[in-house]
């Protein structure tokens, strides 16, 4: 049986993408085959289509770091034919053929059963971005964040995938004091409708005075931007607060000093969704499932394998808003 896949390869020292009709022989190894219903577009997927994006480990590759669908072949008795599953991260769409194809062959140790209350489409509205947002919130709660004190929580890159998902999940968990940090004035209405209490421009956070500590403004920070913004925020967190960092949308630098840590007891928490242990994933997905009423308020754009490339072009350069899902079997 032939089916559709979006390939990227290097030709004449340039990245080329192409829709091809392939068979399961062209897929990477694994013990389950999934008929893919939806995938999504994450920041990392956008980088996958860039030369020197640092994402694809071998070419040619079918990108797409997220996918969901139904098992059609299984060599693992824990997964039965017809079962609905989600897979994000690990080597998917990076060094193992990924979600931008009508079928995927994966290691069953990378998949999670679809939790109750979540549709396949819901799961890709969330995708890696939402899973990462949920991990960020979980890590801050472990560091002491609790809705009873209604802490001031800043979310950077607020209009992007991780940012909008973080706001929605925070609201679902009862947090009401959420400050969106965004450079997009045009998205105030959207952010208000997600439930943020305030909107601040990165220009008002980033200071170039090199002060090691500044006035305390936020109890907790969910950062997905990195660079100057994350560096400045570290100096503005209240005593005993914490900041989770998951992204580098504006750069990998983090200029800091020891004082926020030793004088204010600030915790800096790294978040990785890619290799997050599979055994603990269902618990996070169940929490996400409980937050769907709020997650459904996040702007979602749906594309197909044929229209995905046009969408990638429009989300480059910090232009993305909300989440983009890829309808795979609706071609
Ligand atoms: N550690 C992990 O496991 C993990 C998982 C998922 C994502 N990430 C990382 O988290 C970051 C955000 O991912 P995402 O899916 O939310 O991306 P996205 O949807 O493209 O959103 C990124 C947002 O960051 C803000 N931003 C600020 N400066 C930027 C710049 N120079 N270039 C691009 N965006 C800029 C923009 O929001 P505003 O205009 O509102 O400021 C933008 O919408 C990325 O670095 C991604 O690699 C990491």
Coordinates of C-alpha atoms and ligand atoms in Angstrom, one line a residue:
X1 CA 0.0 0.0 0.0
X2 CA 1.3 3.5 -0.9
X3 CA 0.6 6.5 1.2
X4 CA 1.5 10.2 1.4
X5 CA 4.5 11.6 3.3
X6 CA 6.3 15.0 3.5
X7 CA 10.0 14.5 3.1
X8 CA 12.9 16.8 3.6
X9 CA 16.3 16.2 2.1
X10 CA 19.5 18.1 1.3
X11 CA 20.0 18.6 -2.5
X12 CA 22.7 20.9 -3.9
X13 CA 23.5 22.0 -0.4
X14 CA 19.9 23.3 0.1
X15 CA 17.0 21.9 2.1
X16 CA 14.3 20.6 -0.2
X17 CA 10.8 19.4 0.8
X18 CA 8.6 17.2 -1.3
X19 CA 5.4 15.1 -1.0
X20 CA 6.2 11.5 -1.8
X21 CA 4.1 8.3 -2.0
X22 CA 5.9 5.7 0.0
X23 CA 5.3 2.3 1.7
X24 CA 5.9 1.1 5.3
X25 CA 9.3 -0.2 4.1
X26 CA 10.4 3.5 4.0
X27 CA 9.5 4.1 7.6
X28 CA 12.0 3.8 10.5
X29 CA 12.0 0.6 12.7
X30 CA 9.6 0.0 15.5
X31 CA 7.2 -2.5 17.0
X32 CA 3.9 -0.6 16.3
X33 CA 2.4 1.0 13.1
X34 CA 0.0 3.9 13.6
X35 CA -2.4 5.3 11.1
X36 CA -1.7 9.0 11.7
X37 CA -4.8 11.1 12.2
X38 CA -3.2 14.4 13.2
X39 CA 0.2 15.9 13.7
X40 CA 1.1 19.5 14.7
X41 CA 3.6 22.2 14.1
X42 CA 6.0 23.2 16.9
X43 CA 8.9 25.6 16.9
X44 CA 11.2 22.7 16.4
X45 CA 9.3 21.5 13.3
X46 CA 9.8 25.0 11.9
X47 CA 13.5 24.7 12.5
X48 CA 13.5 21.3 10.8
X49 CA 12.8 23.0 7.5
X50 CA 15.7 25.4 7.9
X51 CA 19.3 24.7 6.7
X52 CA 21.5 24.4 9.8
X53 CA 18.3 24.4 12.0
X54 CA 20.1 21.9 14.2
X55 CA 17.0 19.6 14.4
X56 CA 17.2 16.9 11.8
X57 CA 19.9 14.4 12.6
X58 CA 19.8 12.5 9.4
X59 CA 18.4 13.0 5.8
X60 CA 16.2 12.3 4.1
X61 CA 13.7 12.5 6.9
X62 CA 9.9 12.7 7.4
X63 CA 9.6 15.5 10.0
X64 CA 6.8 16.0 12.6
X65 CA 7.8 15.6 16.2
X66 CA 4.1 15.0 17.3
X67 CA 1.5 12.5 16.1
X68 CA -1.6 10.7 17.1
X69 CA -3.7 8.0 15.6
X70 CA -4.8 4.4 15.7
X71 CA -2.6 1.3 16.0
X72 CA -2.9 -0.8 12.8
X73 CA -0.1 -3.3 13.6
X74 CA 1.4 -4.2 16.9
X75 CA 4.1 -6.5 18.2
X76 CA 3.5 -5.4 21.8
X77 CA 0.6 -7.1 23.5
X78 CA 0.0 -4.0 25.6
X79 CA -1.1 -2.1 22.4
X80 CA -4.0 -3.6 20.5
X81 CA -5.2 -2.9 16.9
X82 CA -7.6 0.0 16.9
X83 CA -6.2 1.6 20.1
X84 CA -5.8 5.4 20.0
X85 CA -2.4 6.7 21.0
X86 CA -0.3 9.9 21.2
X87 CA 3.5 10.2 20.6
X88 CA 5.6 13.3 21.1
X89 CA 9.3 13.8 21.3
X90 CA 12.0 11.1 21.7
X91 CA 13.6 10.7 18.2
X92 CA 10.4 11.2 16.3
X93 CA 10.7 13.5 13.3
X94 CA 14.4 14.1 14.1
X95 CA 16.2 10.8 13.5
X96 CA 13.2 8.5 13.2
X97 CA 10.5 9.1 10.5
X98 CA 7.8 11.3 12.1
X99 CA 4.3 12.6 12.0
X100 CA 4.1 14.2 8.6
X101 CA 3.0 11.0 6.9
X102 CA -0.2 8.9 6.8
X103 CA 1.5 6.1 8.7
X104 CA 4.3 6.0 11.3
X105 CA 6.2 3.1 12.7
X106 CA 7.4 3.7 16.2
X107 CA 8.8 2.1 19.3
X108 CA 6.0 1.3 21.6
X109 CA 8.1 2.7 24.5
X110 CA 7.5 6.1 22.9
X111 CA 3.7 6.1 22.8
X112 CA 1.0 6.9 25.3
X113 CA -2.6 5.7 25.3
X114 CA -5.0 8.5 24.5
X115 CA -6.4 9.5 27.9
X116 CA -10.2 9.5 28.6
X117 CA -11.8 12.8 27.8
X118 CA -9.4 13.7 25.0
X119 CA -10.0 13.3 21.3
X120 CA -7.2 12.7 18.9
X121 CA -7.6 16.2 17.5
X122 CA -7.5 17.6 21.1
X123 CA -4.2 15.8 21.7
X124 CA -2.5 17.6 18.8
X125 CA -4.1 20.9 19.7
X126 CA -1.9 20.4 22.8
X127 CA 1.1 18.6 21.3
X128 CA 4.7 19.1 22.4
X129 CA 4.0 22.7 23.2
X130 CA 1.1 22.0 25.6
X131 CA 2.9 19.0 27.1
X132 CA 5.9 21.3 27.8
X133 CA 3.7 23.9 29.3
X134 CA 2.1 21.3 31.6
X135 CA 5.6 20.1 32.6
X136 CA 6.6 23.7 33.3
X137 CA 3.6 24.3 35.6
X138 CA 4.2 21.0 37.4
X139 CA 7.8 21.9 38.1
X140 CA 6.8 25.3 39.5
X141 CA 4.2 23.7 41.7
X142 CA 6.8 21.4 43.0
X143 CA 8.9 24.5 43.8
X144 CA 6.0 25.9 45.9
X145 CA 3.6 27.6 43.4
X146 CA 0.0 27.2 44.7
X147 CA -3.3 28.8 43.7
X148 CA -4.2 29.5 47.3
X149 CA -1.8 32.4 47.4
X150 CA -2.7 33.6 43.8
X151 CA 1.0 34.3 42.9
X152 CA 1.9 36.6 40.1
X153 CA 3.0 34.3 37.2
X154 CA 4.7 35.8 34.2
X155 CA 4.5 33.8 30.9
X156 CA 7.0 34.8 28.1
X157 CA 6.4 34.2 24.4
X158 CA 2.8 34.4 25.5
X159 CA 1.2 34.3 22.1
X160 CA 3.1 31.2 20.9
X161 CA 2.3 27.5 21.3
X162 CA 3.9 27.0 24.8
X163 CA 2.8 30.4 26.0
X164 CA -0.9 30.1 25.1
X165 CA -1.0 26.6 26.4
X166 CA 0.7 27.6 29.7
X167 CA -1.9 30.4 30.2
X168 CA -4.8 28.0 29.5
X169 CA -3.5 25.3 31.8
X170 CA -2.8 27.8 34.6
X171 CA -6.3 29.2 34.3
X172 CA -7.8 25.6 34.4
X173 CA -5.8 25.0 37.6
X174 CA -7.3 28.1 39.2
X175 CA -4.5 30.6 38.8
X176 CA -5.8 34.1 38.2
X177 CA -2.8 36.4 38.4
X178 CA -1.2 35.7 35.0
X179 CA 1.0 38.3 33.3
X180 CA 1.5 37.7 29.6
X181 CA 4.8 39.0 28.3
X182 CA 4.5 39.5 24.5
X183 CA 5.8 41.7 21.8
X184 CA 2.5 41.5 19.8
X185 CA 0.3 44.4 20.7
X186 CA -2.3 43.1 18.3
X187 CA -3.0 40.0 20.4
X188 CA -4.2 41.7 23.6
X189 CA -7.8 40.7 23.0
X190 CA -6.9 37.1 22.4
X191 CA -4.7 37.0 25.5
X192 CA -7.5 38.6 27.6
X193 CA -9.9 36.0 26.3
X194 CA -7.6 33.3 27.6
X195 CA -7.8 35.0 31.0
X196 CA -4.5 36.9 31.6
X197 CA -4.8 39.7 34.1
X198 CA -2.1 41.9 32.6
X199 CA 0.0 42.2 29.4
X200 CA 3.6 43.5 29.4
X201 CA 6.0 44.2 26.6
X202 CA 9.5 42.6 26.8
X203 CA 10.8 46.2 26.3
X204 CA 9.5 47.0 29.8
X205 CA 11.3 44.0 31.3
X206 CA 14.7 44.0 29.5
X207 CA 17.1 46.5 31.1
X208 CA 20.6 47.1 29.9
X209 CA 21.9 48.5 33.2
X210 CA 23.6 45.2 34.3
X211 CA 22.1 45.4 37.8
X212 CA 22.4 42.0 39.5
X213 CA 19.0 42.4 41.3
X214 CA 16.0 44.6 40.6
X215 CA 12.5 45.3 42.1
X216 CA 10.6 42.1 42.7
X217 CA 7.6 41.9 40.3
X218 CA 6.8 38.2 39.7
X219 CA 6.6 35.2 42.0
X220 CA 7.0 32.6 39.2
X221 CA 8.0 32.8 35.6
X222 CA 7.3 30.3 32.7
X223 CA 9.9 31.2 30.1
X224 CA 10.1 29.9 26.5
X225 CA 12.1 32.8 25.0
X226 CA 15.5 32.7 26.7
X227 CA 18.2 35.3 26.0
X228 CA 17.9 38.9 27.3
X229 CA 14.3 38.5 28.4
X230 CA 15.0 35.4 30.6
X231 CA 18.2 37.0 32.0
X232 CA 16.3 40.2 33.0
X233 CA 13.4 38.3 34.5
X234 CA 15.7 36.4 36.8
X235 CA 16.6 39.6 38.6
X236 CA 12.9 40.6 39.1
X237 CA 11.5 37.4 40.9
X238 CA 10.3 37.7 44.4
X239 CA 12.1 36.0 47.3
X240 CA 11.9 32.2 47.1
X241 CA 10.3 32.3 43.7
X242 CA 11.2 30.2 40.7
X243 CA 11.5 30.3 36.9
X244 CA 11.1 27.4 34.5
X245 CA 13.0 27.6 31.2
X246 CA 12.1 25.5 28.2
X247 CA 13.0 27.5 25.1
X248 CA 15.4 29.6 23.2
X249 CA 13.2 31.4 20.7
X250 CA 15.2 34.6 21.1
X251 CA 18.6 33.0 21.8
X252 CA 20.5 30.5 23.9
X253 CA 22.4 33.1 26.0
X254 CA 21.5 33.4 29.7
X255 CA 23.4 36.2 31.4
X256 CA 23.1 35.9 35.1
X257 CA 24.9 36.2 38.3
X258 CA 24.8 34.4 41.6
X259 CA 22.8 37.0 43.6
X260 CA 19.2 36.0 42.7
X261 CA 20.1 32.5 43.9
X262 CA 22.0 33.2 47.1
X263 CA 20.2 36.4 48.3
X264 CA 16.6 35.6 47.1
X265 CA 16.6 31.8 47.0
X266 CA 15.3 31.8 43.4
X267 CA 15.1 28.4 41.7
X268 CA 15.9 28.0 38.0
X269 CA 14.3 24.9 36.6
X270 CA 15.1 23.4 33.2
X271 CA 12.3 21.6 31.3
X272 CA 12.8 18.9 28.7
X273 CA 9.8 17.3 27.0
X274 CA 11.7 15.2 24.5
X275 CA 13.2 12.5 26.7
X276 CA 10.7 12.9 29.6
X277 CA 10.1 9.4 30.9
X278 CA 7.3 7.6 29.1
X279 CA 6.0 6.0 32.4
X280 CA 5.2 9.4 33.8
X281 CA 3.6 10.8 30.6
X282 CA 0.0 9.5 31.1
X283 CA -0.3 11.4 34.4
X284 CA 0.6 14.6 32.6
X285 CA -1.8 13.9 29.7
X286 CA -4.6 13.2 32.2
X287 CA -4.0 16.6 33.8
X288 CA -4.0 18.1 30.3
X289 CA -7.3 16.3 29.6
X290 CA -8.8 18.0 32.7
X291 CA -7.8 21.4 31.3
X292 CA -9.4 21.0 27.8
X293 CA -12.2 23.5 28.5
X294 CA -9.6 26.2 28.8
X295 CA -7.2 24.8 26.1
X296 CA -10.1 25.0 23.6
X297 CA -9.9 28.8 23.8
X298 CA -6.4 28.8 22.3
X299 CA -6.4 29.9 18.6
X300 CA -5.9 26.8 16.5
X301 CA -5.1 26.7 12.8
X302 CA -5.6 23.5 10.8
X303 CA -3.5 22.7 7.8
X304 CA -2.9 19.6 5.6
X305 CA 0.4 18.0 4.4
X306 CA -0.1 20.1 1.2
X307 CA -0.6 23.4 2.9
X308 CA 1.9 22.9 5.8
X309 CA 4.8 24.6 4.0
X310 CA 2.9 27.8 3.4
X311 CA 2.0 27.8 7.1
X312 CA 5.6 27.3 8.1
X313 CA 6.6 30.4 6.2
X314 CA 4.0 32.5 8.0
X315 CA 5.1 31.4 11.5
X316 CA 8.8 32.1 11.1
X317 CA 10.3 35.2 12.9
X318 CA 8.2 35.2 16.0
X319 CA 4.9 35.4 14.1
X320 CA 3.2 32.4 15.4
X321 CA 0.0 32.6 17.4
X322 CA -1.4 29.7 19.3
X323 CA -1.2 26.2 17.9
X324 CA -1.1 24.7 14.4
X325 CA -2.4 21.2 13.8
X326 CA -1.9 19.1 10.7
X327 CA -4.8 17.0 9.6
X328 CA -3.1 14.0 8.0
X329 CA -5.7 11.5 6.9
X330 CA -8.1 14.2 5.7
X331 CA -6.1 14.7 2.5
Ligands
LIG1 N1 12.4 22.1 26.2 C1 11.4 21.6 25.5 O1 11.2 20.4 25.7 C2 10.6 22.4 24.6 C3 9.4 21.9 24.1 C4 8.6 22.8 23.3 C5 9.2 24.0 22.9 N2 10.4 24.4 23.3 C6 10.9 25.7 22.9 O2 10.1 26.7 23.4 C7 10.2 27.8 22.6 C8 8.8 28.2 22.2 O3 8.2 27.2 21.4 P1 6.7 27.4 20.8 O4 6.3 26.1 20.2 O5 5.8 28.1 21.8 O6 7.1 28.4 19.6 P2 6.2 29.5 18.9 O7 4.8 29.0 18.9 O8 6.8 29.8 17.6 O9 6.2 30.7 19.9 C9 7.4 31.4 20.2 C10 7.0 32.7 20.7 O10 8.2 33.3 21.4 C11 8.1 34.7 21.3 N3 9.4 35.2 20.7 C12 10.2 36.2 21.3 N4 11.3 36.4 20.6 C13 11.2 35.6 19.6 C14 12.1 35.4 18.5 N5 13.3 36.1 18.4 N6 11.8 34.4 17.6 C15 10.7 33.7 17.7 N7 9.8 33.8 18.8 C16 10.1 34.8 19.7 C17 7.0 35.1 20.4 O11 5.9 35.4 21.2 P3 5.5 36.9 21.6 O12 5.4 37.6 20.3 O13 4.2 36.7 22.3 O14 6.5 37.5 22.4 C18 6.6 33.8 19.7 O15 5.3 33.7 19.3 C19 11.1 27.4 21.4 O16 12.4 27.8 21.6 C20 11.0 25.9 21.4 O17 12.2 25.3 20.9 C21 11.1 23.6 24.1

